[in-house]
Amino acid sequence: MRINVIKSSMPPFEEYVEAIKPLWESVWLTNMGVNHEKLAERLCEYLKVSNVSLFVNGHMALELVLQAMDLEGEVITTPFTFTSTTHAIVRNGLTPVFCDINPRDYTMDVSKIEELITDRTCAIVPVHVYGCLCDVEAIEAIAKKHNLKVIYDAAHAFGVEYKGRGVGTFGDASMFSFHATKVFHTIEGGAITTDDRELIYKLWKLKDFGIKDEEVVDGIGANAKMNEFCAVMGLCNLDHIDEEIAKREKVTGRYRQNLADVKGITILQPQKDVKPNHAYFPIVVDEKEFGAGRQTIYDRLRENDIYTRKYFYPLTSDMDCYRGRFDSSLTPVAKQIAERVLTLPMSAHLTEEDVDRICDIIKDCRGAIN
Ligand SMILES: *Cc1c(COP(=O)(O)O)cnc(C)c1O
């Protein structure tokens, strides 16, 4: 049976159908309906944040929060991410300046941020990649010292906590993605979390064309509202999110058992004081030590109907649309990890047998280059 890198979790069919029934009475299908409001409220509680602004997807949330902050100039960010992070910066007329990552958890190497700051730097956009927490304390100290905004791409980090604090409480704002492939989803969807009520008000307008009221449009907004069917999907999925994460935790545990002692394969280690969400299971393959490269593992698994992804390769700074604009040799760790990383299948649907089979195929690749 085919195993994809990701498989969305669905709520029980009857629960969803029951929950959308009232929409045939109210016929209030979008524009901040009752389910939209209820989901925002419940997410505040679950994510332990003070405000949630919902969006049609995570990308528009990030694009519009950068717009709402009226930023100008350079933004320090990571190239080891999904293409959305960099696009959101560039599409706002801002210039990304790429910071290298650390080889432990693949988040921004905070020791390399300050040397990138110029008098044009306005913000830092770090990514909690794979759900790994960035060094939020160091980033906060740097931002304070240089008067920079911090906007986290927390697309992977739904439900992650640090010392009991919701991940969305760090920085000036955080963006979450609720895409079907994420730990928690609303089919398509996203959110901004922030303590700043003024920012929430700006976002409320910007996601609705900049409309202030019936006769006043005072912002150049977009249309990025979450509809009621998506909000209901979110409410249903939220009822099962703890189960979802617990199932993923088991999968992580099984992968670790299988792969912890395999020479030449590096796996993510648990982070201190962090409650993880088990969003992804990346491995980094050292071809010499392991005796086979990433491509061999990718191909062998594929022959067995198991589909992995080279997340995140290429680096966003190396993508065709940015050709000639950035020099990825300035982020050598990111470049090396991108060339060696493979994201293994991860979802609540995977059984221990599935994981064992995947790991057996991986281990059988050893020696393929000799
Ligand atoms: C998924 C993702 C996004 C974009 O979210 P969408 O909801 O798909 O628009 C942004 N950044 C990262 C790191 C992501 O993985």
Coordinates of C-alpha atoms and ligand atoms in Angstrom, one line a residue:
M1 CA 0.0 0.0 0.0
R2 CA 1.2 3.4 -0.9
I3 CA 2.6 5.6 1.9
N4 CA 2.9 9.3 1.3
V5 CA 5.2 11.7 3.1
I6 CA 2.1 13.1 4.7
K7 CA -1.6 12.0 5.1
S8 CA -4.2 14.5 6.4
S9 CA -6.2 13.5 9.4
M10 CA -10.0 13.8 9.0
P11 CA -12.5 14.2 11.7
P12 CA -15.3 11.5 11.8
F13 CA -17.6 12.2 8.8
E14 CA -20.7 12.5 10.9
E15 CA -19.2 15.1 13.2
Y16 CA -18.3 17.3 10.3
V17 CA -21.7 16.9 8.6
E18 CA -23.5 17.6 11.9
A19 CA -21.5 20.7 12.4
I20 CA -22.1 22.2 8.9
K21 CA -25.8 21.5 8.9
P22 CA -26.7 24.9 10.5
L23 CA -25.1 26.7 7.6
W24 CA -28.1 25.6 5.4
E25 CA -30.3 27.6 7.8
S26 CA -28.1 30.7 8.4
V27 CA -26.7 30.8 4.9
W28 CA -23.8 32.8 6.4
L29 CA -21.0 31.1 4.5
T30 CA -18.0 33.4 5.0
N31 CA -17.1 36.9 6.3
M32 CA -16.4 36.2 10.0
G33 CA -19.4 33.9 10.7
V34 CA -20.1 32.2 14.0
N35 CA -17.8 29.2 13.3
H36 CA -15.0 31.6 12.4
E37 CA -15.4 33.5 15.7
K38 CA -15.7 30.3 17.7
L39 CA -12.6 28.8 16.1
A40 CA -10.6 32.0 16.8
E41 CA -11.7 31.9 20.4
R42 CA -10.9 28.2 20.9
L43 CA -7.5 28.6 19.2
C44 CA -6.6 31.4 21.7
E45 CA -7.1 28.9 24.4
Y46 CA -5.4 26.0 22.8
L47 CA -2.4 28.0 21.6
K48 CA -2.2 30.0 24.9
V49 CA -2.2 33.3 23.0
S50 CA -4.1 36.5 23.6
N51 CA -5.3 37.1 20.0
V52 CA -5.9 35.0 16.9
S53 CA -6.7 36.4 13.5
L54 CA -7.8 33.8 11.0
F55 CA -6.9 33.7 7.3
V56 CA -7.6 31.8 4.1
N57 CA -4.1 30.3 4.3
G58 CA -0.8 30.7 6.1
H59 CA 0.9 32.4 3.3
M60 CA -1.6 35.3 3.1
A61 CA -1.4 35.6 6.8
L62 CA 2.4 36.1 6.6
E63 CA 2.2 38.4 3.6
L64 CA -0.4 40.6 5.3
V65 CA 1.2 40.8 8.7
L66 CA 4.4 42.0 7.1
Q67 CA 2.3 44.6 5.1
A68 CA 0.4 45.7 8.3
M69 CA 3.7 46.4 10.0
D70 CA 4.7 49.0 7.3
L71 CA 8.2 47.6 7.0
E72 CA 10.9 48.9 4.7
G73 CA 14.3 47.6 3.8
E74 CA 16.0 44.3 4.8
V75 CA 14.6 41.3 6.6
I76 CA 16.9 38.7 8.1
T77 CA 15.5 35.3 7.5
T78 CA 16.4 31.6 6.8
P79 CA 16.7 30.0 3.4
F80 CA 16.0 26.6 4.9
T81 CA 12.2 26.7 4.7
F82 CA 9.2 26.3 2.5
T83 CA 9.2 28.8 -0.4
S84 CA 6.3 30.8 1.1
T85 CA 8.5 32.4 3.8
T86 CA 10.8 34.1 1.3
H87 CA 8.0 34.9 -1.2
A88 CA 6.1 36.7 1.5
I89 CA 9.1 39.0 2.2
V90 CA 9.8 39.7 -1.4
R91 CA 6.2 40.2 -2.4
N92 CA 6.1 43.0 0.2
G93 CA 9.0 44.8 -1.6
L94 CA 11.4 43.8 1.2
T95 CA 14.8 42.4 0.7
P96 CA 15.6 39.0 2.3
V97 CA 19.0 38.7 3.9
F98 CA 19.7 35.0 4.6
C99 CA 21.2 33.9 7.8
D100 CA 22.7 30.4 8.2
I101 CA 21.1 27.7 10.3
N102 CA 22.5 25.6 13.1
P103 CA 23.2 21.9 12.5
R104 CA 21.3 20.7 15.6
D105 CA 17.7 21.7 14.9
Y106 CA 18.1 23.5 11.5
T107 CA 16.6 26.8 12.9
M108 CA 18.4 30.2 12.5
D109 CA 22.0 30.2 13.9
V110 CA 21.5 33.1 16.3
S111 CA 25.3 33.7 16.6
K112 CA 25.2 34.8 12.9
I113 CA 22.3 37.3 13.0
E114 CA 24.1 40.4 14.3
E115 CA 26.7 40.4 11.6
L116 CA 23.9 40.7 9.0
I117 CA 22.3 43.7 10.6
T118 CA 22.7 47.0 8.7
D119 CA 21.0 50.4 9.0
R120 CA 18.4 49.1 6.6
T121 CA 17.4 46.1 8.6
C122 CA 13.8 46.3 9.9
A123 CA 12.8 42.8 11.0
I124 CA 13.8 39.2 11.6
V125 CA 11.6 36.4 10.2
P126 CA 12.8 33.1 11.7
V127 CA 11.1 29.8 11.1
H128 CA 10.4 27.1 13.7
V129 CA 11.3 24.6 11.0
Y130 CA 9.9 21.0 11.5
G131 CA 8.3 22.4 14.7
C132 CA 11.7 22.9 16.3
L133 CA 11.7 25.9 18.5
C134 CA 14.1 28.7 17.4
D135 CA 16.3 30.2 20.1
V136 CA 13.5 32.6 21.0
E137 CA 15.4 34.2 23.9
A138 CA 18.5 35.1 21.9
I139 CA 16.4 36.4 19.1
E140 CA 14.4 38.6 21.5
A141 CA 17.5 40.0 22.9
I142 CA 19.0 40.9 19.5
A143 CA 15.7 42.4 18.3
K144 CA 15.4 44.5 21.4
K145 CA 19.0 45.8 21.2
H146 CA 18.6 46.8 17.5
N147 CA 15.0 47.8 17.6
L148 CA 13.8 45.2 15.1
K149 CA 10.4 43.5 14.6
V150 CA 10.3 39.7 14.9
I151 CA 7.7 37.8 13.0
Y152 CA 7.9 34.0 13.4
D153 CA 6.9 31.6 10.7
A154 CA 5.3 29.0 13.0
A155 CA 3.6 27.1 10.1
H156 CA 5.1 23.8 11.5
A157 CA 4.8 24.6 15.1
F158 CA 1.1 24.2 16.0
G159 CA 0.8 23.3 19.7
V160 CA 4.5 23.6 20.4
E161 CA 5.2 25.1 23.9
Y162 CA 8.3 26.3 25.5
K163 CA 8.4 26.3 29.3
G164 CA 4.6 26.0 29.3
R165 CA 4.3 29.1 27.0
G166 CA 2.5 28.9 23.7
V167 CA 5.0 29.2 20.7
G168 CA 2.8 31.9 19.3
T169 CA 3.5 34.3 22.1
F170 CA 7.1 34.9 21.0
G171 CA 8.1 37.9 18.9
D172 CA 5.7 40.6 17.7
A173 CA 3.6 38.1 15.8
S174 CA 3.6 34.5 14.6
M175 CA 2.1 32.9 11.6
F176 CA 0.5 29.4 11.7
S177 CA -0.5 27.4 8.6
F178 CA -3.6 25.2 8.8
H179 CA -3.0 23.6 5.4
A180 CA -4.3 20.0 4.9
T181 CA -0.7 18.7 5.2
K182 CA -0.1 20.3 8.7
V183 CA -0.5 18.8 12.2
F184 CA -3.8 20.8 12.6
H185 CA -5.7 21.8 9.5
T186 CA -8.8 23.6 8.3
I187 CA -8.4 22.2 4.7
E188 CA -6.7 25.5 3.8
G189 CA -6.2 28.1 6.4
G190 CA -3.9 30.0 8.6
A191 CA -3.6 32.5 11.5
I192 CA -1.6 35.3 13.0
T193 CA -1.2 35.4 16.8
T194 CA 0.0 38.6 18.5
D195 CA -0.5 40.5 21.7
D196 CA -0.9 43.7 19.7
R197 CA -4.6 44.6 19.4
E198 CA -3.9 47.4 17.0
L199 CA -2.2 44.9 14.7
I200 CA -5.2 42.6 14.9
Y201 CA -7.5 45.5 13.8
K202 CA -5.2 46.3 10.9
L203 CA -5.2 42.6 9.8
W204 CA -9.0 42.5 10.2
K205 CA -9.2 45.2 7.5
L206 CA -6.3 44.0 5.3
K207 CA -7.8 40.5 4.9
D208 CA -11.1 42.1 3.8
F209 CA -9.9 44.5 1.0
G210 CA -8.9 47.2 3.5
I211 CA -12.6 47.9 4.2
K212 CA -13.2 49.9 7.4
D213 CA -16.9 50.2 7.1
E214 CA -19.6 50.5 4.4
E215 CA -18.3 53.8 3.1
V216 CA -14.6 53.9 4.1
V217 CA -11.8 51.8 2.6
D218 CA -8.6 53.1 4.2
G219 CA -6.2 50.2 3.4
I220 CA -4.9 48.5 0.3
G221 CA -6.0 45.1 1.4
A222 CA -6.4 41.7 -0.2
N223 CA -9.1 39.1 0.2
A224 CA -7.8 36.5 2.7
K225 CA -10.7 35.6 4.9
M226 CA -11.4 32.0 6.2
N227 CA -14.8 30.7 5.2
E228 CA -17.3 28.8 7.4
F229 CA -16.7 25.4 6.0
C230 CA -13.0 25.6 6.8
A231 CA -13.7 27.0 10.2
V232 CA -16.0 24.0 11.0
M233 CA -13.2 21.6 9.8
G234 CA -10.9 23.4 12.3
L235 CA -13.4 23.1 15.1
C236 CA -13.9 19.4 14.4
N237 CA -10.1 18.7 14.1
L238 CA -9.4 20.7 17.3
D239 CA -11.6 18.2 19.2
H240 CA -9.1 15.5 18.3
I241 CA -5.8 17.4 18.2
D242 CA -4.4 15.9 21.4
E243 CA -5.0 12.3 20.1
E244 CA -3.5 13.3 16.7
I245 CA -0.3 14.5 18.4
A246 CA -0.1 11.5 20.7
K247 CA -0.3 9.2 17.7
R248 CA 2.5 11.1 16.0
E249 CA 4.6 10.9 19.1
K250 CA 4.4 7.1 18.8
V251 CA 5.6 7.3 15.2
T252 CA 8.5 9.5 16.2
G253 CA 9.4 7.1 19.0
R254 CA 9.4 4.1 16.6
Y255 CA 11.5 5.9 14.1
R256 CA 14.0 6.9 16.9
Q257 CA 14.2 3.2 18.1
N258 CA 15.0 2.1 14.5
L259 CA 17.4 4.8 13.5
A260 CA 19.1 6.2 16.6
D261 CA 22.1 4.0 16.2
V262 CA 22.5 4.0 12.5
K263 CA 25.9 5.4 11.5
G264 CA 25.7 8.2 9.0
I265 CA 22.0 9.1 9.7
T266 CA 21.3 12.1 11.9
I267 CA 17.9 12.4 13.5
L268 CA 16.4 15.4 15.4
Q269 CA 16.9 15.3 19.1
P270 CA 14.3 16.4 21.6
Q271 CA 14.7 20.1 22.6
K272 CA 15.0 21.0 26.3
D273 CA 11.9 22.5 27.9
V274 CA 10.0 22.2 24.6
K275 CA 6.7 20.3 24.2
P276 CA 6.9 19.1 20.6
N277 CA 4.2 18.4 18.1
H278 CA 5.9 15.7 16.0
A279 CA 5.1 17.5 12.7
Y280 CA 7.9 15.9 10.6
F281 CA 10.6 13.3 10.8
P282 CA 13.6 14.5 8.8
I283 CA 16.8 12.5 8.5
V284 CA 20.2 13.9 7.3
V285 CA 22.3 11.3 5.4
D286 CA 26.1 11.4 5.4
E287 CA 26.8 9.5 2.3
K288 CA 30.3 8.4 3.3
E289 CA 29.5 7.2 6.8
F290 CA 26.2 5.6 5.8
G291 CA 27.5 4.0 2.7
A292 CA 24.7 5.4 0.5
G293 CA 23.4 8.8 -0.3
R294 CA 20.0 10.5 0.1
Q295 CA 19.0 9.8 -3.5
T296 CA 19.5 6.1 -3.1
I297 CA 17.2 6.1 0.0
Y298 CA 14.7 8.2 -1.9
D299 CA 14.7 5.9 -4.9
R300 CA 14.6 2.6 -3.0
L301 CA 11.6 3.8 -0.9
R302 CA 9.9 5.0 -4.0
E303 CA 10.3 1.5 -5.6
N304 CA 8.4 0.3 -2.6
D305 CA 5.6 2.8 -3.0
I306 CA 6.9 4.9 -0.1
Y307 CA 7.2 8.6 -0.9
T308 CA 9.6 10.9 1.0
R309 CA 10.3 14.6 0.3
K310 CA 13.6 16.5 0.1
Y311 CA 12.3 19.2 2.5
F312 CA 13.9 21.7 2.3
Y313 CA 15.8 21.4 -1.0
P314 CA 16.6 23.5 -2.8
L315 CA 17.2 26.4 -0.4
T316 CA 14.8 29.2 -1.2
S317 CA 17.8 31.4 -2.0
D318 CA 18.6 28.9 -4.8
M319 CA 15.2 28.8 -6.4
D320 CA 14.9 29.6 -10.1
C321 CA 12.8 32.7 -9.5
Y322 CA 15.6 34.2 -7.5
R323 CA 18.4 33.2 -9.8
G324 CA 21.4 35.5 -9.5
R325 CA 20.1 37.4 -6.6
F326 CA 21.5 35.5 -3.6
D327 CA 24.6 33.6 -2.8
S328 CA 23.8 30.4 -1.0
S329 CA 27.5 29.7 -0.3
L330 CA 27.1 32.4 2.4
T331 CA 24.9 29.9 4.3
P332 CA 27.1 26.8 4.1
V333 CA 25.4 24.8 6.8
A334 CA 21.9 25.3 5.3
K335 CA 23.4 24.3 1.9
Q336 CA 24.9 21.2 3.2
I337 CA 21.8 20.1 5.2
A338 CA 19.6 20.8 2.1
E339 CA 21.7 18.5 0.1
R340 CA 21.4 15.7 2.6
V341 CA 18.0 15.9 4.2
L342 CA 15.1 13.6 3.6
T343 CA 11.7 14.0 5.3
L344 CA 10.3 10.5 6.0
P345 CA 6.6 9.8 6.0
M346 CA 4.9 11.2 9.1
S347 CA 1.2 11.1 10.0
A348 CA -1.1 9.8 12.7
H349 CA -2.1 6.9 10.3
L350 CA 1.3 5.2 10.3
T351 CA 1.6 1.9 12.2
E352 CA 4.6 0.6 14.0
E353 CA 4.9 -2.0 11.2
D354 CA 4.9 0.8 8.6
V355 CA 7.7 2.5 10.4
D356 CA 9.7 -0.7 10.8
R357 CA 9.3 -1.5 7.1
I358 CA 10.4 2.0 6.1
C359 CA 13.4 1.8 8.4
D360 CA 14.4 -1.7 7.1
I361 CA 14.4 -0.4 3.5
I362 CA 16.6 2.5 4.6
K363 CA 19.0 0.3 6.4
D364 CA 19.2 -2.1 3.5
C365 CA 20.5 0.8 1.4
R366 CA 23.8 0.7 3.3
G367 CA 26.7 -0.1 1.2
A368 CA 24.9 0.7 -2.0
I369 CA 27.8 3.0 -3.1
N370 CA 30.5 0.4 -2.5
Ligands
LIG1 C1 3.0 25.5 4.8 C2 3.9 26.5 5.1 C3 3.7 27.9 4.8 C4 2.4 28.4 4.0 O1 1.3 28.0 4.6 P1 0.0 27.8 3.6 O2 -1.1 27.6 4.7 O3 0.2 26.5 2.8 O4 -0.2 29.0 2.8 C5 4.6 28.9 5.1 N1 5.8 28.5 5.7 C6 6.1 27.2 6.0 C7 7.4 27.0 6.6 C8 5.2 26.2 5.6 O5 5.6 24.9 5.8

